[in-house]
mmCIF file of C-alpha atoms in Angstrom:
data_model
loop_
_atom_site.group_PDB
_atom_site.id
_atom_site.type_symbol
_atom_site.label_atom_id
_atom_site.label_comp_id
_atom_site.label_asym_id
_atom_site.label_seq_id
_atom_site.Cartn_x
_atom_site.Cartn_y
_atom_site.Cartn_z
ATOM 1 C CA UNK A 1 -78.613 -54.703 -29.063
ATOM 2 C CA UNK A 2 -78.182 -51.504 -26.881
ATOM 3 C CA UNK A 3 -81.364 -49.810 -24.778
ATOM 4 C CA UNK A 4 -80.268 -47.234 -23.676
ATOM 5 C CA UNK A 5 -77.007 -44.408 -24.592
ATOM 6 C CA UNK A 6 -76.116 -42.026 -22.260
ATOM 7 C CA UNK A 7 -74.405 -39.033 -24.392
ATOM 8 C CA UNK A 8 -72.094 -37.678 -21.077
ATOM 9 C CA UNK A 9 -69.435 -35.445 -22.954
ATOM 10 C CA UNK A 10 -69.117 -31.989 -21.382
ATOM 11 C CA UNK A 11 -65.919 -29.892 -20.985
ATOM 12 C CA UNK A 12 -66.301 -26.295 -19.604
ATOM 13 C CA UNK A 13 -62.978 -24.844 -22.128
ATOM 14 C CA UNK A 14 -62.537 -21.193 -21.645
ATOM 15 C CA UNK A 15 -64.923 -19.710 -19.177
ATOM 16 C CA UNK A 16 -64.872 -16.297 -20.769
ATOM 17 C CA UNK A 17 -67.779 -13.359 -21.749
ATOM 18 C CA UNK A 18 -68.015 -13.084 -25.781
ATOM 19 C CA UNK A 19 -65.193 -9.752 -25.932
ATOM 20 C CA UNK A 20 -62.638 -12.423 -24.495
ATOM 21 C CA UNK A 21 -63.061 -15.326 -26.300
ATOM 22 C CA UNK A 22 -61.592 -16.354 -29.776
ATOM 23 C CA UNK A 23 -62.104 -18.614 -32.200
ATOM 24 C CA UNK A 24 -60.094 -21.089 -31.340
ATOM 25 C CA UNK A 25 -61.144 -21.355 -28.133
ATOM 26 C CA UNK A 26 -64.831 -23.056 -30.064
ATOM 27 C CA UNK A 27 -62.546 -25.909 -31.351
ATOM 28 C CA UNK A 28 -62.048 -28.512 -28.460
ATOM 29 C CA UNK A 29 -65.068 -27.969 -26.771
ATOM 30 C CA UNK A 30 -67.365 -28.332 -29.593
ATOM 31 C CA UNK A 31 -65.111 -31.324 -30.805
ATOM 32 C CA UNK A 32 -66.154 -33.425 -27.378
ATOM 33 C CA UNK A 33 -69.743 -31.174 -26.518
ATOM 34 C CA UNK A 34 -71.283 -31.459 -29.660
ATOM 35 C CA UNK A 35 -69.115 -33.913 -32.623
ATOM 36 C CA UNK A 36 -68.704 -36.361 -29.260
ATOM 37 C CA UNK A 37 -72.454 -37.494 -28.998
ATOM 38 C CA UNK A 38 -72.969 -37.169 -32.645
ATOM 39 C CA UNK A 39 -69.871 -39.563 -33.230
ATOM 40 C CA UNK A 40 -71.494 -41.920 -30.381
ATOM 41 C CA UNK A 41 -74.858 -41.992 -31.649
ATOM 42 C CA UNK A 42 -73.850 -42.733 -35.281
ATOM 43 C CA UNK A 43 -71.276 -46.021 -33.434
ATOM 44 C CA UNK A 44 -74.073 -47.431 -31.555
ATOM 45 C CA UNK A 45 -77.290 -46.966 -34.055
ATOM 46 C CA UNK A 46 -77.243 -49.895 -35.254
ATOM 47 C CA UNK A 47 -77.125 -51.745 -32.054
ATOM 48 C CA UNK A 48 -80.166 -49.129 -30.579
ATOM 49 C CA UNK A 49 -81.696 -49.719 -34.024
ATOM 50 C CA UNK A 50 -82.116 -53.814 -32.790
ATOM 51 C CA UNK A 51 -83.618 -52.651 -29.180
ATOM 52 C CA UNK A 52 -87.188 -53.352 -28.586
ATOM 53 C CA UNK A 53 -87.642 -49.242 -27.488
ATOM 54 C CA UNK A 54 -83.794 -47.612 -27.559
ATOM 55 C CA UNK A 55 -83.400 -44.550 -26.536
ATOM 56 C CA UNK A 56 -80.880 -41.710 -26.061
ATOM 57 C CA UNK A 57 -80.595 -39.180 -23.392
ATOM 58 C CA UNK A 58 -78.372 -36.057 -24.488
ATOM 59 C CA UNK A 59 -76.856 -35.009 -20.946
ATOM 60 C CA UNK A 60 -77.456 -31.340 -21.818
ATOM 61 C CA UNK A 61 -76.950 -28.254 -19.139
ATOM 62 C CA UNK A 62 -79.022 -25.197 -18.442
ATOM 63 C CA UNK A 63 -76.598 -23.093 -19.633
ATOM 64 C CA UNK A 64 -77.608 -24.520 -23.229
ATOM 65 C CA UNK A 65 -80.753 -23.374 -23.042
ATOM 66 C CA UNK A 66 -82.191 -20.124 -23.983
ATOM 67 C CA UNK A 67 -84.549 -19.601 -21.672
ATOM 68 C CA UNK A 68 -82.892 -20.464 -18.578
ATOM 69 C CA UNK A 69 -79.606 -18.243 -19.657
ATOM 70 C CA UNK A 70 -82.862 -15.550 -20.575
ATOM 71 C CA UNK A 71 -84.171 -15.359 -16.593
ATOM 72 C CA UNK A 72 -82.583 -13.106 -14.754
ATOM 73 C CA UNK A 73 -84.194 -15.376 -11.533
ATOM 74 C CA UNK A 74 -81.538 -18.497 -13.072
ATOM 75 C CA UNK A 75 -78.454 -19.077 -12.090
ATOM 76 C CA UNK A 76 -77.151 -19.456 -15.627
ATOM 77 C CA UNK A 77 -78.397 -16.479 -16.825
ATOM 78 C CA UNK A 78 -75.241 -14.817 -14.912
ATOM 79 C CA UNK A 79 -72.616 -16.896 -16.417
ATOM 80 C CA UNK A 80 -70.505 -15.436 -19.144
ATOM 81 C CA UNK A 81 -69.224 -18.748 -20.788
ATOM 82 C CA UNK A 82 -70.084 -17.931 -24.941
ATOM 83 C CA UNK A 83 -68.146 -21.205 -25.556
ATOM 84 C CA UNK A 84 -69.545 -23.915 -23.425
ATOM 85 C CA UNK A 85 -73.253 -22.206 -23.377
ATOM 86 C CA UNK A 86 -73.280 -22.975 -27.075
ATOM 87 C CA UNK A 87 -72.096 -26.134 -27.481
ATOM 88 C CA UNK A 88 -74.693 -27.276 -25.282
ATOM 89 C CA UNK A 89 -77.467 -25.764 -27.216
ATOM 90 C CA UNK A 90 -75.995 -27.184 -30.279
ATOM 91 C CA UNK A 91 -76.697 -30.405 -28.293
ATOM 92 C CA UNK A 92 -80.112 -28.944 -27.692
ATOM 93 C CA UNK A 93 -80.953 -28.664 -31.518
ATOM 94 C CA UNK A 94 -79.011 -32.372 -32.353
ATOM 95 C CA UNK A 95 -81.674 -33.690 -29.821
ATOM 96 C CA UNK A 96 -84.127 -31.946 -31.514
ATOM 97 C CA UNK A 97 -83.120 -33.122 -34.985
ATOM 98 C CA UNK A 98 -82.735 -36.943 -33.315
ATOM 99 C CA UNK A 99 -85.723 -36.787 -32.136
ATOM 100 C CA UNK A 100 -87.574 -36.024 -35.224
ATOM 101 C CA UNK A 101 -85.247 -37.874 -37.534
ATOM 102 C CA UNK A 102 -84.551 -41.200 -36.054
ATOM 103 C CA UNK A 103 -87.573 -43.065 -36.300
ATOM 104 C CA UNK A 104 -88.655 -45.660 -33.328
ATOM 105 C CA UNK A 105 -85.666 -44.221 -31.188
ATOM 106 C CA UNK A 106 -86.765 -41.781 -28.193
ATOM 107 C CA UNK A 107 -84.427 -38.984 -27.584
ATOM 108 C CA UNK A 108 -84.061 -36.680 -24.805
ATOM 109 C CA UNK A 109 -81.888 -33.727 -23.736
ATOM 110 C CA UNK A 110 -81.321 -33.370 -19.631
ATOM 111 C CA UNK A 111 -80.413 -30.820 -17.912
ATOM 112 C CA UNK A 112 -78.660 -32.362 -14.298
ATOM 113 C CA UNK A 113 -77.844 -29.049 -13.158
ATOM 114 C CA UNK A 114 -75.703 -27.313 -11.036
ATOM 115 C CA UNK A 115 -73.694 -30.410 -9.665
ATOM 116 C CA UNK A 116 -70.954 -30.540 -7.180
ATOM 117 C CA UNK A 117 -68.281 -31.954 -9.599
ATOM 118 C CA UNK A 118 -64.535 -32.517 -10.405
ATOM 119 C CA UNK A 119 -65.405 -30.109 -13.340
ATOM 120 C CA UNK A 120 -66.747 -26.819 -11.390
ATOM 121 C CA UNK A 121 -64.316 -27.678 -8.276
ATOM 122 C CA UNK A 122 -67.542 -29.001 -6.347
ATOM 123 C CA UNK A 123 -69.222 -25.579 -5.812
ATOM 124 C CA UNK A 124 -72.333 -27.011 -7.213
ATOM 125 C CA UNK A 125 -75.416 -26.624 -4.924
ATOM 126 C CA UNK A 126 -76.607 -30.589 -5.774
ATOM 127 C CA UNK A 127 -75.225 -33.934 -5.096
ATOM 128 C CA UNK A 128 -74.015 -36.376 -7.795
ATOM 129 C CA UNK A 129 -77.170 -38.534 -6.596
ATOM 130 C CA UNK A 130 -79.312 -35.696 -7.110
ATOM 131 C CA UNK A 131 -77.788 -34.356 -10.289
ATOM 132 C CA UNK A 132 -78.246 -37.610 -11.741
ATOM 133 C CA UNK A 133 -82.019 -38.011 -10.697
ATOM 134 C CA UNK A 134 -83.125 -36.496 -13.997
ATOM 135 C CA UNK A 135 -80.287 -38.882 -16.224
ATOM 136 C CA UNK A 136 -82.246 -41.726 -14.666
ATOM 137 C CA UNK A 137 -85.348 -40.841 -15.147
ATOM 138 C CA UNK A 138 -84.905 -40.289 -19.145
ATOM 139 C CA UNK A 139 -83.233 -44.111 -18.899
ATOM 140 C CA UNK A 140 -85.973 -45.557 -17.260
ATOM 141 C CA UNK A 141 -89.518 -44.122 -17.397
ATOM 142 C CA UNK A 142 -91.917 -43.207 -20.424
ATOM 143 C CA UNK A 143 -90.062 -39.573 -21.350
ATOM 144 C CA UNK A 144 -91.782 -37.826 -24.262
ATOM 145 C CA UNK A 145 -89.303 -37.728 -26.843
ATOM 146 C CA UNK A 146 -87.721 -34.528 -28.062
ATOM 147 C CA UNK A 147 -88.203 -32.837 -24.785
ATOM 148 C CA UNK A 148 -85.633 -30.893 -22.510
ATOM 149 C CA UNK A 149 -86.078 -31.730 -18.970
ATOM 150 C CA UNK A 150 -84.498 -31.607 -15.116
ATOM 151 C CA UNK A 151 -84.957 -32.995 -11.879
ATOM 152 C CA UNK A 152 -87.515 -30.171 -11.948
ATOM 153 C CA UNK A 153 -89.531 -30.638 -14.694
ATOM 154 C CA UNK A 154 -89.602 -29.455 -18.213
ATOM 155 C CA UNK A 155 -87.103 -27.325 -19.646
ATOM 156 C CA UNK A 156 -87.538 -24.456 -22.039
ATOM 157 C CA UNK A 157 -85.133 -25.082 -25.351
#
């Protein structure tokens, strides 16, 4: 059996505004941001489906959501990345629809924010430690399911 799956899959593509991005550009990001935890969820059901309580946590970002990207006070309302910032709240609604859907198995979408990475050339503001505080959490502590959260609390959709 499996207790927990951890749904990582997040590539950045094109970092361009909506006038500058085509298509195409949706393609490979959407293939690993969105079809990658669908296609990993659908492998290992079965083997959360024997856990006692499985769960999966959706490693979501900020960006995704459309509050957060709403706020002129956030960070990610300032980003201009139409590709990436809807992938991730594709994730948002899979989550959702998981959560809903697949009964006895607790799903979560996490937000580890803005994390000093390979990905973002470490110009994140958080650790890895930190940035993963929230990952952790939805792995190992009673997590309401179908909820959006971050090492700050709850997150609006």
């Amino acid at each position: 059996h499996l207790d927990v799956l951890v749904d990582n899959a997040g590539v950045a593509g094109t970092q361009a505004g909506p006038a500058d991005t085509l298509p195409a550009d949706f393609l490979p990001v959407y293939g690993v941001n969105v079809l990658g935890p669908v296609r990993m969820t659908a492998a290992f059901l079965p083997l959360l489906r024997a856990a006692a309580a499985p769960r999966v946590v959706m490693v979501s970002s900020g960006l995704g959501s459309f509050g957060a990207t709403s706020d002129p006070v956030r960070i990610e309302s300032q980003v201009p990345a139409l590709v990436y910032t809807s992938s991730k709240a594709a994730l948002n609604m899979i989550t959702h629809q998981y959560a809903k859907f697949l009964d006895g198995v607790r799903v979560v979408s996490v937000d580890p924010g803005y994390t000093a990475t390979d990905l973002n050339g470490h110009s994140g503001p958080q650790t890895v430690t930190e940035g993963t505080d929230a990952i952790v959490q939805a792995c190992t502590e009673d997590v309401l399911p179908g909820t959006f959260f971050s090492r700050s609390g709850a997150e609006a959709w």
